[in-house]
Amino acid sequence: MARRAPAVDPEDSAQDAGRGPARSAAGLPGVAHALRQSWEQMGARRGVTTLRLLNQTDGFDCPGCAWPDPDPKHRHAAEFCENGAKAVAEEATLRRVTAAFFAEHSLTDLAGRSGYWLGQQGRLVEPMVRRAGSEHYVPVSWDEAFEIIATELAGLASPDEAVFYTSGRTSNEAAFLYQLFARAYGTNNLPDCSNLCHESSGAALNETIGIGKGSVTLEDLEMADLVLVVGQNPGTNHPRMLTSLEQVKRRGGSIVAVNPLPEASLRRFRNPQRPSGVLGAGTPLADQFLQIRLNGDLALFQALSRRLLDAEAAAPGTVLDHEFLTGHATGFDAFAAHLRTLDEADVAAATGLAAAEIDELARRVLAAQRIVVCWAMGLTQHANAVATIREVVNFLLLRGNIGRPGAGVCPVRGHSNVQGDRTMGIWEKMPDAFLVRLGAEFGFAPPRRHGHDVVDAIRAMRDGRAKVFIGLGGNFVAATPDTAVTEAAVGSCRLTVQISTKLNRSHAVTGQTALILPTLGRTEIDVQAGGPQVVTVEDSMSSVHASRGALPPAGPALRSEVAIVAGLAAATLARRVGQTGGPTAAAPASDASGRAEAPEAPAGVPAIDWTALAGDYRLIRERIANVIPGFDGYEEKIARPGGFLLPHPPRDAREFRTPSGRAVLTVNELTVLRVPPGHLLLQTIRSHDQYNTTIYGRDDRYRGVRGARRVVLVNPDDLAARGLADGDRVDLVGVWTDGVERRAADFRVVAYPTARECAAAYFPETNVLVPLDSTAKRSNTPTSKSLVVRLEPRD
Ligand SMILES: Nc1nc2c(c(=O)[nH]1)N[C@H]1C(S)=C(S)[C@@H](COP(=O)(O)OP(=O)(O)OC[C@H]3O[C@@H](n4cnc5c(=O)[nH]c(N)nc54)[C@H](O)[C@@H]3O)O[C@H]1N2
Ligand SMILES: Nc1nc2c(c(=O)[nH]1)N[C@H]1C(S)=C(S)[C@@H](COP(=O)(O)OP(=O)(O)OC[C@H]3O[C@@H](n4cnc5c(=O)[nH]c(N)nc54)[C@H](O)[C@@H]3O)O[C@H]1N2
Ligand code: SF4
Ligand SMILES: [Mo]
């Protein structure tokens, strides 16, 4: 059904927008800001208790980003950052969204509210249903909710008409059960937020080094001679990474930032964990800042590698790591031949950099024995993202900068357990080896057809090929591209289900029947039949550890994600697909191992005692250890403070599990993204006061933007060329090959020192501009960092 678009937020006045980038990040203002927000939402005493346990070995894992914790011996009493505190406060808030709230607010009302307003209403505490045709959610029992879902799933013509989405906060245990459920039901339709995020990194790394994960530990990063921070804004999105970068400086290493925006955090960092950091001027971080054009990175890395080849030619045997290239790698000759044709004019056009700047960087590279390249969304969300990351790998392989201390690839992951969820099997195209082991462990034949990723899932819903959507966390309609198309696609479903902690737009834009299943968050105590439970998570550097909630649940009706998934699975799998109203499960007879089986599972459906698994998560971990390499001794290993490191063959032994058994140098075409006259490239980014679609506030402190989100940052010369000035109001109008006009209305222009022709604005407001079909080659990730737009003045 058609719904009102969220109003252009009336509170978003933009009065004070645009003071320019700050000179440093963190320090006292950061900490004070964090605590003020926590106090308001949590109450002071609760705030202290909660934050004391954040990222401690006996506490809970930060629900913010996936940055790793230091080794337990080196943890501070306050091992968190401002944005970690905000993420905790958002979850630990004392505000509640009750049945009375839904009686008062119709769906149309909710659909007209901003994401900020929805999030501010507090925690979801009761299961709710919106029945077909109704304007309101009403309370529903858990059993009835599971029955509604089971009935819809059983009524589908094929299991592939259901979509099981996951956002990256889900624990390993819940993720493992969820993918098991989807596959036991009969589909690999397991899209996740990773499809929108680091999919390009996974694709490039799997192909070139044989594993889709970063190869460095915190220690490696801190002992590097040179760290390149490319397409990443750590001061906002991975704040404690700055502590490691500061270490790099203290040990005499250097840091180079490559970014169209002069992000404050990379200039100077005031470490809030040291008195001098809180009070002083801070540590200058970046030794060199390359203000690159959007999407110029492939060209930059080719130009760098070309300089290395030239230096080697000038002084043979001194630059390249021949031993590594001949002993561990393949593809060098074709790669080198290709780079000999590199045209410096193309490099200049693509990067907007002077040759001298690249020369300077090349000198730093030649002086460095150990190099780490870190990156995030600035590399992954472009049409040629996979090729760009392959080019990063080429660059590192030339000097053997992988699989030795202080060197390697460091894709910095977003959501706190997004990497773990993949390890657990949340992927629409898990390799056959995994499916075989899963099938053997649980006695069934998992489907082999690849499932839908996020973009394909939207297409399937749009075209009537998918009819049921279940979201384990996240905010699907707001986080995904082409908002109008996606909202209509989701709206055409028979049933949408959101397993959530907080209210968001995906609860307002729903299928005919909609369910909200409220769940416990990371901060909360999780007690099941077998007693208090811990869950486990994996950080960006493949370290797995336990997380134990500390606060009483936000309400008595809440269930853990594990319990919800188990409830869903038990109700659904008791029926045969295609047989509405099939047999319901008899009460399962379980033994202590959780292996005892529900007696009458329909043919082809594995007999799994979901209730027993949900009663004691150790039983789930046992099954994980049987299926996934690296988890043997899981229970003992997570009992150790700090947890354990998963195997990573290139990191551990310079072993590359590619078809050739070697690391692969690749050949990538350089295409220069040219902007049509009068247009700009637009990137869609995060402000300092948001967590993806969760909006904490309207400030973007380090960029000097206050009280406004509908702003577009544009280089002053580009403004002048268009006869525009700081403060003008414009519509952002997207142009793409499909000829459809996509418009984000009423933005305020902020004159900002971004690279020429490269503008920036915040998502999710700008997701209306991202065409569904504009995706990265091979990873299918939306190109949300390079959209061609024009600014249309409003009167
Ligand atoms: N507080 C907070 N923390 C978060 C999140 C959050 O929303 N809030 N989100 C989490 C998630 S899921 C993720 S994935 C990460 C995201 O972490 P980031 O990737 O740091 O997030 P973005 O805001 O998308 O910033 C992209 C950065 O890349 C730069 N960039 C854009 N395009 C290009 C390019 O073509 N080349 C280069 N060299 N640079 C470019 C931008 O200017 C910007 O600095 O953060 C995680 N942590
Ligand atoms: N234009 C544009 N679009 C983007 C991006 C971009 O840079 N530009 N970035 C993309 C990226 S990198 C990502 S990762 C995606 C993020 O996409 P999602 O992961 O789908 O979105 P989030 O905003 O992180 O989801 C927030 C919601 O998750 C729920 N939640 C929070 N904690 C929990 C929990 O512990 N359990 C459960 N079950 N639910 C919980 C809450 O209800 C909250 O409202 O967005 C993508 N979209
Ligand atoms: S850096 Fe990330 S994981 Fe660490 S405290 Fe901050 S938000 Fe949490
Ligand atoms: Mo992400």
Coordinates of N, CA, C and O in Angstrom, one line a residue, residues 466-578:
A466 N 9.1 -13.0 -4.6 CA 9.3 -13.2 -3.1 C 8.1 -12.5 -2.4 O 7.7 -11.4 -2.8
K467 N 7.6 -13.2 -1.4 CA 6.4 -12.7 -0.8 C 6.4 -12.6 0.7 O 5.5 -12.1 1.3
V468 N 7.4 -13.2 1.3 CA 7.6 -13.1 2.7 C 9.0 -12.6 3.0 O 10.0 -13.1 2.5
F469 N 9.1 -11.5 3.9 CA 10.4 -11.0 4.2 C 10.5 -11.1 5.8 O 9.6 -10.6 6.5
I470 N 11.6 -11.6 6.2 CA 11.9 -11.6 7.6 C 13.3 -11.0 7.9 O 14.2 -11.3 7.2
G471 N 13.3 -10.0 8.8 CA 14.5 -9.3 9.0 C 15.0 -9.5 10.4 O 14.3 -9.2 11.4
L472 N 16.2 -10.2 10.6 CA 16.8 -10.4 11.9 C 17.6 -9.1 12.1 O 18.8 -9.1 11.8
G473 N 17.0 -8.1 12.7 CA 17.7 -6.8 12.9 C 17.7 -6.0 11.6 O 17.2 -6.4 10.6
G474 N 18.3 -4.8 11.8 CA 18.4 -3.9 10.6 C 17.2 -3.1 10.3 O 16.2 -3.1 11.0
N475 N 17.3 -2.3 9.2 CA 16.2 -1.4 8.8 C 16.2 -1.4 7.3 O 16.8 -0.6 6.6
F476 N 15.7 -2.5 6.8 CA 15.9 -2.9 5.4 C 15.4 -1.7 4.4 O 16.2 -1.4 3.5
V477 N 14.2 -1.2 4.6 CA 13.7 -0.2 3.6 C 14.5 1.1 3.6 O 14.6 1.8 2.6
A478 N 15.1 1.4 4.8 CA 15.9 2.7 4.8 C 17.4 2.5 4.4 O 18.0 3.4 3.9
A479 N 17.9 1.3 4.7 CA 19.3 1.1 4.4 C 19.6 0.8 2.9 O 20.8 0.9 2.5
T480 N 18.6 0.4 2.2 CA 18.8 -0.1 0.8 C 18.6 1.0 -0.2 O 18.0 2.0 0.1
P481 N 19.0 0.8 -1.4 CA 18.9 1.8 -2.5 C 17.5 2.0 -3.0 O 16.6 1.3 -2.6
D482 N 17.4 3.1 -3.8 CA 16.1 3.3 -4.5 C 14.9 3.3 -3.7 O 14.0 2.5 -3.9
T483 N 14.8 4.1 -2.7 CA 13.8 4.0 -1.6 C 12.4 3.8 -2.2 O 11.6 2.9 -1.7
A484 N 12.0 4.5 -3.2 CA 10.7 4.4 -3.7 C 10.4 3.0 -4.2 O 9.4 2.4 -3.9
V485 N 11.3 2.5 -5.0 CA 11.2 1.1 -5.5 C 11.2 0.1 -4.4 O 10.3 -0.8 -4.4
T486 N 12.1 0.2 -3.5 CA 12.2 -0.7 -2.4 C 11.0 -0.7 -1.5 O 10.5 -1.8 -1.1
E487 N 10.5 0.4 -1.2 CA 9.3 0.5 -0.3 C 8.1 -0.2 -1.0 O 7.4 -0.9 -0.3
A488 N 8.0 0.1 -2.3 CA 6.9 -0.6 -3.0 C 7.1 -2.1 -3.0 O 6.1 -2.8 -2.9
A489 N 8.3 -2.5 -3.2 CA 8.6 -3.9 -3.3 C 8.3 -4.6 -2.0 O 7.6 -5.6 -1.9
V490 N 8.7 -4.0 -0.9 CA 8.5 -4.6 0.4 C 7.0 -4.5 0.7 O 6.4 -5.4 1.3
G491 N 6.3 -3.4 0.3 CA 4.9 -3.2 0.5 C 4.1 -4.2 -0.2 O 2.9 -4.5 0.2
S492 N 4.6 -4.9 -1.2 CA 3.8 -5.8 -2.0 C 3.9 -7.2 -1.4 O 3.3 -8.2 -1.9
C493 N 4.7 -7.4 -0.3 CA 4.8 -8.7 0.3 C 3.5 -9.1 1.0 O 2.8 -8.3 1.5
R494 N 3.3 -10.4 1.1 CA 2.2 -10.9 1.9 C 2.5 -10.7 3.4 O 1.6 -10.4 4.2
L495 N 3.7 -10.9 3.8 CA 4.1 -10.8 5.2 C 5.5 -10.2 5.4 O 6.4 -10.6 4.7
T496 N 5.6 -9.3 6.3 CA 6.9 -8.8 6.6 C 7.1 -8.9 8.2 O 6.2 -8.6 8.9
V497 N 8.3 -9.4 8.6 CA 8.5 -9.6 10.0 C 9.8 -8.9 10.4 O 10.8 -9.0 9.7
Q498 N 9.8 -8.1 11.4 CA 11.0 -7.4 11.9 C 11.3 -7.9 13.3 O 10.5 -7.7 14.2
I499 N 12.5 -8.5 13.5 CA 13.0 -8.8 14.8 C 13.9 -7.7 15.2 O 15.0 -7.6 14.7
S500 N 13.4 -6.9 16.2 CA 14.1 -5.6 16.4 C 14.2 -5.2 17.8 O 13.4 -5.6 18.6
T501 N 15.1 -4.3 18.1 CA 15.2 -3.7 19.4 C 14.5 -2.3 19.4 O 13.9 -1.9 20.4
K502 N 14.6 -1.6 18.3 CA 14.1 -0.2 18.2 C 13.2 0.0 17.0 O 13.4 -0.7 16.0
L503 N 12.3 1.0 17.2 CA 11.4 1.3 16.1 C 12.1 2.0 14.9 O 13.0 2.8 15.2
N504 N 11.8 1.6 13.7 CA 12.4 2.3 12.6 C 11.5 2.2 11.4 O 10.4 1.7 11.5
R505 N 11.9 2.8 10.3 CA 11.0 2.9 9.1 C 10.5 1.6 8.6 O 9.4 1.5 8.0
S506 N 11.3 0.5 8.8 CA 10.8 -0.8 8.3 C 9.6 -1.3 9.1 O 9.0 -2.3 8.7
H507 N 9.3 -0.7 10.2 CA 8.1 -1.1 10.9 C 6.9 -0.3 10.4 O 5.8 -0.7 10.6
A508 N 7.2 0.7 9.7 CA 6.1 1.6 9.2 C 5.8 1.3 7.7 O 4.6 1.5 7.3
V509 N 6.7 0.8 7.0 CA 6.5 0.4 5.6 C 6.5 -1.1 5.5 O 7.6 -1.7 5.6
T510 N 5.3 -1.7 5.4 CA 5.3 -3.1 5.6 C 4.5 -3.9 4.5 O 3.9 -3.2 3.7
G511 N 4.5 -5.2 4.6 CA 3.7 -6.0 3.8 C 2.2 -6.0 4.3 O 1.9 -5.3 5.3
Q512 N 1.4 -6.8 3.7 CA 0.0 -6.8 4.0 C -0.2 -7.1 5.5 O -0.9 -6.5 6.2
T513 N 0.4 -8.2 5.9 CA 0.5 -8.5 7.4 C 1.9 -8.2 7.8 O 2.9 -8.4 7.1
A514 N 2.0 -7.6 9.0 CA 3.4 -7.3 9.5 C 3.5 -7.6 11.0 O 2.5 -7.5 11.8
L515 N 4.6 -8.1 11.3 CA 4.9 -8.5 12.7 C 6.1 -7.7 13.2 O 7.1 -7.6 12.5
I516 N 6.1 -7.3 14.5 CA 7.2 -6.8 15.2 C 7.6 -7.8 16.3 O 6.7 -8.0 17.2
L517 N 8.7 -8.3 16.3 CA 9.1 -9.3 17.3 C 10.3 -8.6 18.1 O 11.4 -8.5 17.6
P518 N 10.0 -8.2 19.3 CA 11.0 -7.4 20.1 C 12.0 -8.3 20.7 O 11.7 -9.4 21.2
T519 N 13.2 -7.9 20.7 CA 14.3 -8.8 21.1 C 15.3 -8.1 22.1 O 15.4 -6.9 22.2
L520 N 15.9 -8.9 22.8 CA 17.0 -8.4 23.8 C 18.1 -7.9 22.9 O 18.5 -8.4 21.9
G521 N 18.8 -6.9 23.5 CA 20.1 -6.4 22.9 C 21.3 -7.0 23.6 O 21.2 -7.7 24.6
R522 N 22.4 -6.6 23.1 CA 23.7 -7.0 23.7 C 23.9 -6.7 25.1 O 24.6 -7.4 25.9
T523 N 23.3 -5.5 25.6 CA 23.5 -5.0 26.9 C 22.7 -5.8 28.0 O 23.0 -5.7 29.1
E524 N 21.8 -6.6 27.5 CA 20.8 -7.2 28.5 C 21.2 -8.6 28.9 O 21.7 -9.4 28.1
I525 N 20.8 -8.9 30.1 CA 21.0 -10.3 30.7 C 20.0 -11.2 30.0 O 18.9 -10.9 29.8
D526 N 20.6 -12.4 29.5 CA 19.8 -13.3 28.7 C 19.7 -14.6 29.5 O 20.7 -15.4 29.6
V527 N 18.6 -14.9 30.1 CA 18.4 -16.1 30.9 C 17.5 -17.1 30.1 O 16.4 -16.7 29.7
Q528 N 17.9 -18.3 29.9 CA 17.1 -19.3 29.2 C 16.9 -20.5 30.2 O 17.4 -20.5 31.3
A529 N 16.2 -21.5 29.7 CA 16.0 -22.7 30.5 C 17.2 -23.2 31.2 O 17.2 -23.6 32.4
G530 N 18.3 -23.2 30.5 CA 19.6 -23.7 31.0 C 20.4 -22.7 31.9 O 21.5 -22.9 32.2
G531 N 19.7 -21.5 32.2 CA 20.4 -20.5 33.0 C 20.9 -19.3 32.2 O 20.5 -19.2 31.0
P532 N 21.7 -18.5 32.8 CA 22.2 -17.3 32.1 C 23.1 -17.7 30.9 O 23.9 -18.6 31.1
Q533 N 22.9 -16.9 29.9 CA 23.7 -17.3 28.6 C 24.7 -16.2 28.3 O 24.5 -15.0 28.6
V534 N 25.7 -16.7 27.6 CA 26.6 -15.7 26.9 C 26.5 -15.9 25.4 O 26.1 -17.0 25.0
V535 N 26.8 -14.9 24.6 CA 26.8 -15.1 23.2 C 28.3 -14.8 22.8 O 29.1 -14.3 23.6
T536 N 28.6 -15.1 21.5 CA 29.9 -14.8 21.0 C 29.8 -14.0 19.7 O 28.9 -14.0 19.0
V537 N 30.9 -13.2 19.5 CA 31.0 -12.3 18.3 C 32.4 -12.4 17.8 O 33.4 -12.7 18.5
E538 N 32.6 -12.0 16.5 CA 33.9 -11.9 15.9 C 34.1 -10.5 15.4 O 33.3 -9.9 14.8
D539 N 35.3 -10.0 15.7 CA 35.6 -8.6 15.3 C 36.2 -8.6 13.9 O 36.4 -9.6 13.3
S540 N 36.6 -7.4 13.5 CA 37.1 -7.1 12.2 C 38.4 -7.8 12.0 O 38.9 -8.0 10.8
M541 N 39.1 -8.3 13.0 CA 40.4 -9.0 12.9 C 40.3 -10.4 13.2 O 41.3 -11.0 13.7
S542 N 39.1 -11.0 13.1 CA 38.9 -12.5 13.2 C 39.1 -13.0 14.7 O 39.5 -14.1 14.9
S543 N 39.0 -12.1 15.6 CA 39.1 -12.5 17.0 C 37.7 -12.7 17.5 O 36.8 -11.9 17.4
V544 N 37.5 -13.9 18.2 CA 36.1 -14.3 18.7 C 36.1 -14.2 20.2 O 37.0 -14.7 20.8
H545 N 35.1 -13.6 20.7 CA 35.0 -13.6 22.2 C 33.6 -13.6 22.7 O 32.7 -13.3 21.9
A546 N 33.5 -13.8 24.0 CA 32.1 -13.9 24.6 C 31.6 -12.5 24.9 O 32.4 -11.5 25.2
S547 N 30.3 -12.4 25.0 CA 29.7 -11.1 25.4 C 28.5 -11.5 26.3 O 27.7 -12.4 26.1
R548 N 28.5 -10.8 27.5 CA 27.6 -11.1 28.6 C 26.8 -9.9 28.9 O 27.4 -8.9 29.4
G549 N 25.5 -9.9 28.7 CA 24.7 -8.7 29.0 C 24.7 -8.4 30.5 O 24.9 -9.3 31.3
A550 N 24.4 -7.1 30.9 CA 24.5 -6.7 32.3 C 23.2 -6.1 32.8 O 23.0 -6.1 34.0
L551 N 22.4 -5.6 31.9 CA 21.2 -4.9 32.4 C 19.9 -5.9 32.4 O 19.9 -6.7 31.5
P552 N 19.0 -5.6 33.3 CA 17.7 -6.4 33.2 C 17.1 -6.1 31.8 O 17.2 -5.0 31.3
P553 N 16.4 -7.0 31.2 CA 15.7 -6.8 29.9 C 14.8 -5.6 30.0 O 14.2 -5.3 31.0
A554 N 14.7 -5.0 28.8 CA 13.8 -3.8 28.7 C 12.3 -4.1 29.0 O 11.6 -3.2 29.3
G555 N 11.9 -5.3 29.0 CA 10.6 -5.7 29.3 C 10.5 -7.2 29.5 O 11.3 -7.9 29.0
P556 N 9.4 -7.6 30.2 CA 9.3 -9.1 30.5 C 9.0 -9.9 29.3 O 9.3 -11.1 29.3
A557 N 8.4 -9.3 28.3 CA 8.0 -10.1 27.1 C 9.1 -10.3 26.1 O 8.9 -11.1 25.2
L558 N 10.2 -9.6 26.3 CA 11.3 -9.7 25.3 C 11.8 -11.1 25.2 O 12.0 -11.8 26.2
R559 N 12.2 -11.6 24.0 CA 12.9 -12.8 23.9 C 14.3 -12.6 23.2 O 14.5 -11.6 22.5
S560 N 15.2 -13.5 23.5 CA 16.5 -13.3 22.8 C 16.4 -13.6 21.3 O 15.4 -14.3 20.9
E561 N 17.3 -13.2 20.6 CA 17.3 -13.5 19.1 C 17.3 -15.0 18.9 O 16.6 -15.5 18.0
V562 N 18.1 -15.7 19.7 CA 18.2 -17.1 19.6 C 16.8 -17.8 19.8 O 16.4 -18.6 19.1
A563 N 16.2 -17.3 20.9 CA 14.9 -17.9 21.2 C 13.9 -17.6 20.1 O 13.0 -18.5 19.8
I564 N 13.9 -16.4 19.6 CA 13.0 -16.1 18.5 C 13.2 -17.0 17.3 O 12.3 -17.5 16.7
V565 N 14.4 -17.1 16.9 CA 14.7 -17.9 15.7 C 14.3 -19.3 15.9 O 13.7 -20.0 15.1
A566 N 14.6 -19.8 17.1 CA 14.2 -21.2 17.5 C 12.7 -21.4 17.4 O 12.2 -22.4 16.9
G567 N 12.0 -20.4 17.9 CA 10.5 -20.5 17.9 C 10.0 -20.5 16.5 O 9.1 -21.3 16.2
L568 N 10.6 -19.6 15.7 CA 10.2 -19.5 14.3 C 10.4 -20.9 13.6 O 9.6 -21.4 12.8
A569 N 11.6 -21.4 13.8 CA 12.0 -22.6 13.1 C 11.1 -23.8 13.6 O 10.6 -24.5 12.7
A570 N 10.9 -23.9 14.9 CA 10.1 -25.0 15.4 C 8.7 -25.0 14.8 O 8.2 -26.0 14.3
A571 N 8.1 -23.8 14.8 CA 6.7 -23.7 14.2 C 6.7 -23.9 12.7 O 5.8 -24.6 12.2
T572 N 7.7 -23.4 12.0 CA 7.7 -23.5 10.6 C 8.0 -24.9 10.1 O 7.3 -25.4 9.2
L573 N 9.0 -25.5 10.6 CA 9.5 -26.8 10.1 C 8.6 -27.9 10.4 O 8.8 -29.1 9.9
A574 N 7.6 -27.7 11.3 CA 6.7 -28.7 11.6 C 5.7 -29.0 10.5 O 5.0 -29.9 10.5
R575 N 5.7 -28.0 9.6 CA 4.8 -28.2 8.4 C 5.6 -28.4 7.2 O 6.7 -28.0 7.0
R576 N 5.0 -29.0 6.2 CA 5.6 -29.2 4.9 C 5.4 -27.9 4.0 O 4.3 -27.4 4.0
V577 N 6.4 -27.5 3.4 CA 6.2 -26.4 2.5 C 5.2 -26.7 1.4 O 5.1 -27.8 0.9
G578 N 4.3 -25.8 1.1 CA 3.3 -26.0 0.1 C 2.0 -26.7 0.7 O 1.1 -26.9 0.0

